[in-house]
Amino acid sequence: MPLDFLTLMTVMAANLFMISAALPLIMGRDVSRAARHVQASMLLQAVAWAAIIASSTLWDQALSTLSIACNAAAQWMLYRALEEWLGPRPLRRVLLALVIAAPLGYTLGFGHYAWRVGWANFLMAAILCIVARATLAPVVASNLRWRSLLLGCLLTSAAFTLARGMLGAFTDQYPSFRTPHPVNLAAAMATNVSLVLGTVALLVAWRAEAEQKLRTLAMTDGLTGLLNQRSFAQQGASLLAHAARHQLPVTALMLDVDHFKQINDTRGHEAGDRALQLFARLLGDTCRSGDLIGRLGGEEFGLLLLHNSAPAGMAFDRRLRRRLHAASVAELGFALDYSAGLATPELGETDLAALMARADRALYEAKAAGRGRLVAAS
């Protein structure tokens, strides 16, 4: 059966519009920025192909320029989604310059067919290659399978786009985008296949993001972003076992924000939430990599300081108090303080609950002694 290029393009545009309509239904309303960028990319691609089809019968320059602009912007949106999923991506400024230059150069040189076809296709091929490069070397851990599938789709599209540019710029075999040249027909078929496979890859990426968010929600405290009690207990047990196995010093701290109920009663719960968030942030800033911090309930926090003995734990307490006093006055408008209990494990001890219980008893001694101080367990 002979293949009609216009039919292939029309089917592709229809598929893109259907995918654009389906993605918000699949992903839901409350989606990440990456998901919104993917939705925008699909819609822009649909508009791009609809515009290039319509340009054959009316407003050729305006609609074909719109098509180039939408197609370039669609790849920019896809690049932005990859930034959200994989971390900072290379060649960002180069890509943005090409996205702007592609439709601009096309419309300025519209009167010269070879120029406009070569310019648009060469720049689009470069744009696709940059987006393909963005699937590699993630800063954030990511599944290789969906990235490989998307990489293949982008490189395939880039290769056919470059081939069409070569035909239009340097031969007379491609006088119109509707020309049934074998390269043009193969490009249309490959684009249809890439559309399906690329959509699958992006849905897998979105699902992986959603699953990671669920894991994070299950492990962390929603207000402060610190580990919740369950995660602190699980990871703390592993840390303590590791320290005992390698004979590394560890210090446990239990911290309790002083007069927190009074803050809530006199200044409101919003002020109380901001106080907890500030305290959690300063804990993270004062700790070192490898230390463990958790919100264990209400205004109570637990810490495990790896490679730190009791004197180092006391030095940590002094640094934290200085930072907290200065930051709370500046950011909250009132001074914030806390009571703390400190304990160190006995030789070879791996019972986290017993260690934290000793730190907790020392904390209550600090509160009974007038608050605003650190007490070390005997």
CSV table of N, CA, C and O in Angstrom, one decimal, residues 7 61 71 82 154 161 261 296 342 369 375:
chain,number,residue,atom,x,y,z
A,7,THR,N,-0.9,12.1,4.9
A,7,THR,CA,-1.7,11.3,5.8
A,7,THR,C,-0.9,11.0,7.1
A,7,THR,O,-1.4,11.0,8.2
A,61,GLN,N,4.0,31.5,5.1
A,61,GLN,CA,5.1,32.0,5.9
A,61,GLN,C,4.8,32.1,7.4
A,61,GLN,O,5.5,31.6,8.2
A,71,ASN,N,7.9,23.9,17.4
A,71,ASN,CA,8.7,22.6,17.5
A,71,ASN,C,10.0,22.9,18.4
A,71,ASN,O,10.4,22.1,19.2
A,82,LEU,N,13.8,17.5,31.7
A,82,LEU,CA,15.0,16.7,32.0
A,82,LEU,C,15.8,17.3,33.1
A,82,LEU,O,16.4,16.7,34.0
A,154,LEU,N,15.2,10.7,20.2
A,154,LEU,CA,15.7,12.0,19.9
A,154,LEU,C,16.8,11.9,18.8
A,154,LEU,O,16.8,12.8,17.9
A,161,THR,N,15.9,14.7,10.5
A,161,THR,CA,15.8,16.1,10.3
A,161,THR,C,17.1,16.7,9.6
A,161,THR,O,16.9,17.5,8.7
A,261,LYS,N,5.2,25.3,73.6
A,261,LYS,CA,3.7,25.5,73.7
A,261,LYS,C,3.4,27.0,73.9
A,261,LYS,O,2.4,27.5,73.4
A,296,LEU,N,11.6,13.7,66.0
A,296,LEU,CA,11.0,12.5,66.7
A,296,LEU,C,9.6,12.8,67.2
A,296,LEU,O,9.0,11.8,67.7
A,342,LEU,N,22.9,14.5,76.1
A,342,LEU,CA,23.9,13.9,75.3
A,342,LEU,C,24.3,12.5,75.9
A,342,LEU,O,24.3,12.4,77.1
A,369,ALA,N,16.6,21.3,85.2
A,369,ALA,CA,17.6,22.2,85.8
A,369,ALA,C,17.4,23.6,85.3
A,369,ALA,O,18.2,24.5,85.7
A,375,VAL,N,23.0,18.6,79.1
A,375,VAL,CA,23.4,17.7,80.1
A,375,VAL,C,23.8,16.4,79.5
A,375,VAL,O,23.1,15.9,78.6
